Short mmCIF file of C-alpha atoms and ligand atoms in Angstrom, two decimals:
data_model
loop_
_atom_site.label_atom_id
_atom_site.label_comp_id
_atom_site.label_asym_id
_atom_site.label_seq_id
_atom_site.Cartn_x
_atom_site.Cartn_y
_atom_site.Cartn_z
CA MET A 1 112.41 108.77 94.43
CA SER A 2 113.27 105.09 94.56
CA VAL A 3 110.63 102.35 94.35
CA HIS A 4 112.44 100.76 97.26
CA TRP A 5 111.55 103.65 99.60
CA LYS A 6 107.95 103.59 98.37
CA ILE A 7 107.68 99.96 99.41
CA LEU A 8 109.53 100.46 102.70
CA ALA A 9 107.25 103.36 103.60
CA ILE A 10 104.08 101.35 102.92
CA PHE A 11 105.16 98.48 105.15
CA TYR A 12 107.28 100.33 107.75
CA ASP A 13 104.76 100.58 110.58
CA SER A 14 103.41 97.04 110.17
CA GLN A 15 106.92 95.62 109.79
CA MET A 16 108.00 97.34 113.02
CA ALA A 17 104.87 96.48 115.02
CA LYS A 18 106.22 93.31 116.64
CA SER A 19 109.47 95.02 117.66
CA GLU A 20 107.55 98.00 119.04
CA GLU A 21 105.29 95.73 121.10
CA ALA A 22 108.21 93.64 122.32
CA GLY A 23 110.00 96.63 123.88
CA LEU A 24 111.12 99.13 121.24
CA ARG A 25 108.19 101.42 122.06
CA GLU A 26 109.25 101.59 125.71
CA LEU A 27 112.81 102.46 124.71
CA ARG A 28 111.50 105.26 122.49
CA ARG A 29 109.21 106.54 125.23
CA GLY A 30 112.00 106.70 127.83
CA LEU A 31 114.43 108.38 125.46
CA VAL A 32 112.16 110.93 123.83
CA ALA A 33 110.63 111.97 127.17
CA GLN A 34 114.04 113.51 127.95
CA ALA A 35 113.67 116.06 125.15
CA ALA A 36 113.22 119.66 126.26
CA GLY A 37 113.41 123.17 124.82
CA ASP A 38 113.86 123.55 121.04
CA VAL A 39 114.02 120.04 119.59
CA LEU A 40 115.02 118.64 116.19
CA GLU A 41 114.31 115.08 115.12
CA ILE A 42 116.17 113.76 112.06
CA GLY A 43 114.98 110.94 109.80
CA ALA A 44 111.64 110.92 111.59
CA GLY A 45 110.22 108.27 109.24
CA THR A 46 106.49 107.81 109.77
CA GLY A 47 106.56 109.65 113.11
CA ALA A 48 106.91 106.79 115.60
CA ASN A 49 108.34 109.12 118.27
CA LEU A 50 105.83 111.95 118.00
CA GLU A 51 103.54 110.91 120.83
CA TYR A 52 106.39 110.71 123.34
CA TYR A 53 107.42 114.37 123.28
CA GLY A 54 106.37 115.93 126.57
CA PRO A 55 105.44 119.34 127.91
CA ALA A 56 109.08 120.44 128.33
CA VAL A 57 109.38 120.72 124.54
CA ARG A 58 109.05 124.35 123.43
CA SER A 59 109.32 123.76 119.67
CA LEU A 60 109.68 120.64 117.56
CA ALA A 61 111.09 120.39 114.03
CA VAL A 62 110.98 116.99 112.35
CA THR A 63 112.95 116.26 109.21
CA GLU A 64 112.78 113.40 106.74
CA PRO A 65 114.35 113.16 103.28
CA GLN A 66 112.28 110.42 101.62
CA PRO A 67 108.96 111.65 100.14
CA PRO A 68 107.00 108.40 100.78
CA MET A 69 107.97 108.54 104.46
CA LEU A 70 107.44 112.30 104.55
CA ARG A 71 103.80 111.98 103.43
CA ARG A 72 103.05 109.60 106.31
CA LEU A 73 104.98 111.79 108.70
CA GLU A 74 102.97 114.86 107.72
CA GLN A 75 99.73 113.00 108.34
CA HIS A 76 100.90 111.77 111.76
CA VAL A 77 102.15 115.23 112.72
CA ARG A 78 98.68 116.64 111.94
CA GLU A 79 97.15 114.00 114.25
CA ARG A 80 99.69 113.80 117.07
CA ALA A 81 101.82 116.97 117.18
CA PRO A 82 100.05 119.69 115.19
CA HIS A 83 102.41 122.45 116.31
CA ALA A 84 105.51 120.65 115.04
CA THR A 85 107.21 121.81 111.84
CA VAL A 86 107.93 119.21 109.15
CA LEU A 87 110.76 119.68 106.65
CA ARG A 88 112.17 117.56 103.87
CA ALA A 89 115.92 117.34 104.50
CA PRO A 90 118.72 114.81 104.82
CA ALA A 91 120.70 114.84 108.05
CA GLU A 92 123.82 115.66 106.03
CA ASP A 93 122.37 119.01 104.95
CA LEU A 94 120.16 120.44 107.69
CA PRO A 95 118.41 123.69 106.69
CA PHE A 96 118.86 125.42 110.04
CA GLU A 97 121.09 128.15 111.42
CA ASP A 98 123.96 127.25 113.74
CA ASP A 99 122.99 126.89 117.42
CA SER A 100 119.24 126.49 116.73
CA PHE A 101 118.33 123.59 119.02
CA ASP A 102 118.74 122.35 122.58
CA VAL A 103 118.15 118.70 121.75
CA ALA A 104 118.41 116.50 118.65
CA VAL A 105 116.78 113.08 118.40
CA SER A 106 117.95 110.25 116.16
CA THR A 107 116.30 106.84 116.35
CA LEU A 108 117.34 104.16 113.84
CA VAL A 109 118.69 106.82 111.46
CA LEU A 110 122.50 106.95 111.78
CA CYS A 111 122.62 103.38 110.43
CA GLY A 112 121.21 104.59 107.13
CA VAL A 113 122.46 108.10 106.43
CA GLU A 114 124.75 108.22 103.41
CA ASP A 115 127.53 110.09 105.20
CA GLN A 116 127.45 109.48 108.94
CA ARG A 117 130.36 111.80 109.76
CA ARG A 118 128.78 114.67 107.88
CA ALA A 119 125.37 114.06 109.49
CA LEU A 120 126.91 114.16 112.97
CA ARG A 121 128.86 117.31 112.12
CA GLN A 122 125.58 118.91 111.04
CA LEU A 123 123.93 117.89 114.31
CA ALA A 124 126.83 119.41 116.25
CA ARG A 125 126.45 122.59 114.19
CA VAL A 126 122.71 123.10 114.71
CA LEU A 127 122.81 122.21 118.42
CA ARG A 128 123.63 124.93 120.94
CA PRO A 129 126.76 124.57 123.11
CA GLY A 130 125.94 121.97 125.75
CA GLY A 131 123.12 120.63 123.55
CA ARG A 132 122.14 116.99 123.75
CA LEU A 133 121.79 114.26 121.15
CA LEU A 134 119.30 111.57 122.21
CA PHE A 135 120.10 108.44 120.22
CA LEU A 136 118.74 104.94 119.75
CA GLU A 137 120.63 103.08 117.05
CA HIS A 138 121.42 99.55 115.98
CA VAL A 139 125.18 99.18 115.70
CA ARG A 140 128.23 97.04 115.12
CA SER A 141 128.53 94.33 117.77
CA ASP A 142 131.31 94.36 120.39
CA ASP A 143 131.48 90.60 119.86
CA ALA A 144 134.07 89.93 117.13
CA ARG A 145 132.26 86.88 115.79
CA LEU A 146 128.92 88.66 115.41
CA ALA A 147 130.69 91.74 114.01
CA GLY A 148 132.20 89.45 111.38
CA TRP A 149 128.74 88.23 110.41
CA GLN A 150 127.52 91.81 110.30
CA ASN A 151 130.30 92.60 107.82
CA ARG A 152 129.41 89.61 105.67
CA LEU A 153 125.67 90.34 105.72
CA ASN A 154 125.85 94.11 105.41
CA TRP A 155 125.11 93.99 101.67
CA LEU A 156 121.90 92.06 102.40
CA ASN A 157 120.78 94.49 105.09
CA ARG A 158 121.50 97.38 102.77
CA ALA A 159 119.54 95.75 99.95
CA LEU A 160 116.55 94.87 102.14
CA VAL A 161 116.13 97.88 104.41
CA CYS A 162 118.49 100.56 103.04
CA CYS A 163 120.79 100.72 106.04
CA GLU A 164 124.02 99.23 107.37
CA CYS A 165 124.22 96.81 110.29
CA ASN A 166 127.94 97.17 111.05
CA ARG A 167 128.49 100.83 111.86
CA PRO A 168 130.46 101.79 115.00
CA THR A 169 128.03 104.64 115.61
CA LEU A 170 129.01 105.38 119.21
CA ASP A 171 132.62 105.95 118.09
CA SER A 172 131.34 108.25 115.35
CA ILE A 173 129.23 110.24 117.82
CA ARG A 174 132.30 110.73 120.03
CA SER A 175 134.50 111.62 117.04
CA ALA A 176 132.04 114.36 116.11
CA GLY A 177 132.77 116.12 119.41
CA PHE A 178 130.00 114.77 121.62
CA GLU A 179 130.58 113.30 125.05
CA ALA A 180 128.43 110.21 125.51
CA THR A 181 127.15 110.90 129.02
CA GLU A 182 124.69 108.01 129.16
CA VAL A 183 124.98 104.86 127.08
CA ASP A 184 122.88 101.73 127.46
CA HIS A 185 123.13 98.54 125.48
CA ALA A 186 120.07 96.53 124.55
CA VAL A 187 118.79 94.07 122.00
CA PHE A 188 116.62 95.18 119.09
CA PRO A 189 113.50 93.15 119.89
CA LYS A 190 112.39 90.63 117.25
CA ALA A 191 115.22 91.61 114.89
CA PRO A 192 117.54 89.18 113.09
CA PRO A 193 120.78 88.54 115.05
CA PHE A 194 122.95 90.77 112.87
CA VAL A 195 120.70 93.79 113.61
CA ARG A 196 120.18 93.12 117.32
CA PRO A 197 122.98 95.11 119.01
CA LEU A 198 121.32 98.35 120.03
CA ILE A 199 122.64 101.40 121.88
CA PHE A 200 120.59 104.22 123.34
CA GLY A 201 121.41 107.20 125.47
CA VAL A 202 122.51 110.81 125.61
CA ALA A 203 125.52 112.53 124.08
CA ARG A 204 126.31 116.13 124.94
CA LEU A 205 128.29 118.87 123.23
CA PRO A 206 130.87 120.70 125.32
CA GLN A 207 129.49 123.64 127.20
CA PRO A 208 131.26 126.91 127.94
CA THR A 209 132.08 126.90 131.65
CA GLY A 210 129.67 128.66 133.98
CA GLN A 211 126.65 128.52 131.64
CA PRO A 212 123.48 126.54 132.43
CA ALA A 213 122.75 123.51 130.23
CA PRO A 214 120.26 124.33 127.45
CA GLY A 215 116.87 122.65 127.23
CA GLN A 216 116.47 121.97 130.92
CA SER A 217 113.66 124.42 131.71
CA THR A 218 109.98 123.41 131.67
CA VAL A 219 108.11 125.33 128.99
CA GLY A 220 104.99 125.02 126.79
CA SER A 221 103.98 121.84 124.98
CA VAL A 222 104.02 121.27 121.22
CA GLY A 223 101.17 118.77 121.38
C1 LIG B 1 114.62 102.83 109.93
S1 LIG B 1 113.86 104.33 109.52
C2 LIG B 1 113.66 105.08 111.15
C3 LIG B 1 112.51 106.04 111.17
C4 LIG B 1 112.25 106.66 112.54
N1 LIG B 1 113.36 107.48 112.96
C5 LIG B 1 111.96 105.62 113.57
O1 LIG B 1 112.61 105.57 114.61
O2 LIG B 1 111.02 104.84 113.34
C6 LIG B 1 115.21 105.28 108.85
C7 LIG B 1 114.76 106.67 108.42
O3 LIG B 1 115.92 107.43 108.07
C8 LIG B 1 115.61 108.16 106.92
N2 LIG B 1 116.85 108.52 106.21
C9 LIG B 1 117.48 107.86 105.20
N3 LIG B 1 118.55 108.55 104.79
C10 LIG B 1 118.60 109.66 105.56
C11 LIG B 1 119.46 110.78 105.60
N4 LIG B 1 120.52 110.88 104.78
N5 LIG B 1 119.20 111.76 106.49
C12 LIG B 1 118.14 111.66 107.35
N6 LIG B 1 117.29 110.62 107.34
C13 LIG B 1 117.52 109.64 106.46
C14 LIG B 1 114.74 107.24 106.12
O4 LIG B 1 114.02 107.92 105.12
C15 LIG B 1 113.87 106.65 107.20
O5 LIG B 1 112.74 107.43 107.43
#
């Protein structure tokens, strides 16, 4: 385990507090409230999304590969979502059968996974046909000038917070076979300019014709 992750885990919640207060929390709330059925969250960190899962969620599995984050996640799961299952796993190697989930949630994770293509392929594998990926990610800017700065400063971002600020994540989601059915653009509140471009929305896997979309029924709560 790297010392870097130990330090990041200690300061993660306090470091994010201003961004959460300035609007990130509301973005999380609106996104995660759309989860329903059997739900997987990847890279759950300290558990910032846990309180926003609603009664339409039948089961919740949260994964996180870094032990210092995982310890905090386990504590927050006990307090906020005691019926959720916590597993240590990277998004590139998800320990689930094919077609296990209706919805996957990724917030501020696809910027930092080692192999984004592989992580998205894994999400497509464990989601059922027609399954949805709810995403909130900071990404490469559409503005060429800012994108240039993101390229130049990517090493710094990687060194400071273990993720990349110049990834074309929406393109990657589409390349993995998802259709981005809802995409909104926003600004990462209180973040430095090269980390500000933010996308959030819903991407859906193709669905065999004539079958109802998974994860749409109202069922028991995990809370
Ligand atoms: C910026 S934090 C976001 C945490 C949380 N999702 C949130 O929204 O607050 C990035 C998280 O991704 C996790 N992570 C890093 N590499 C990963 C990987 N290969 N697969 C899944 N998660 C990963 C980190 O351990 C960390 O918890």
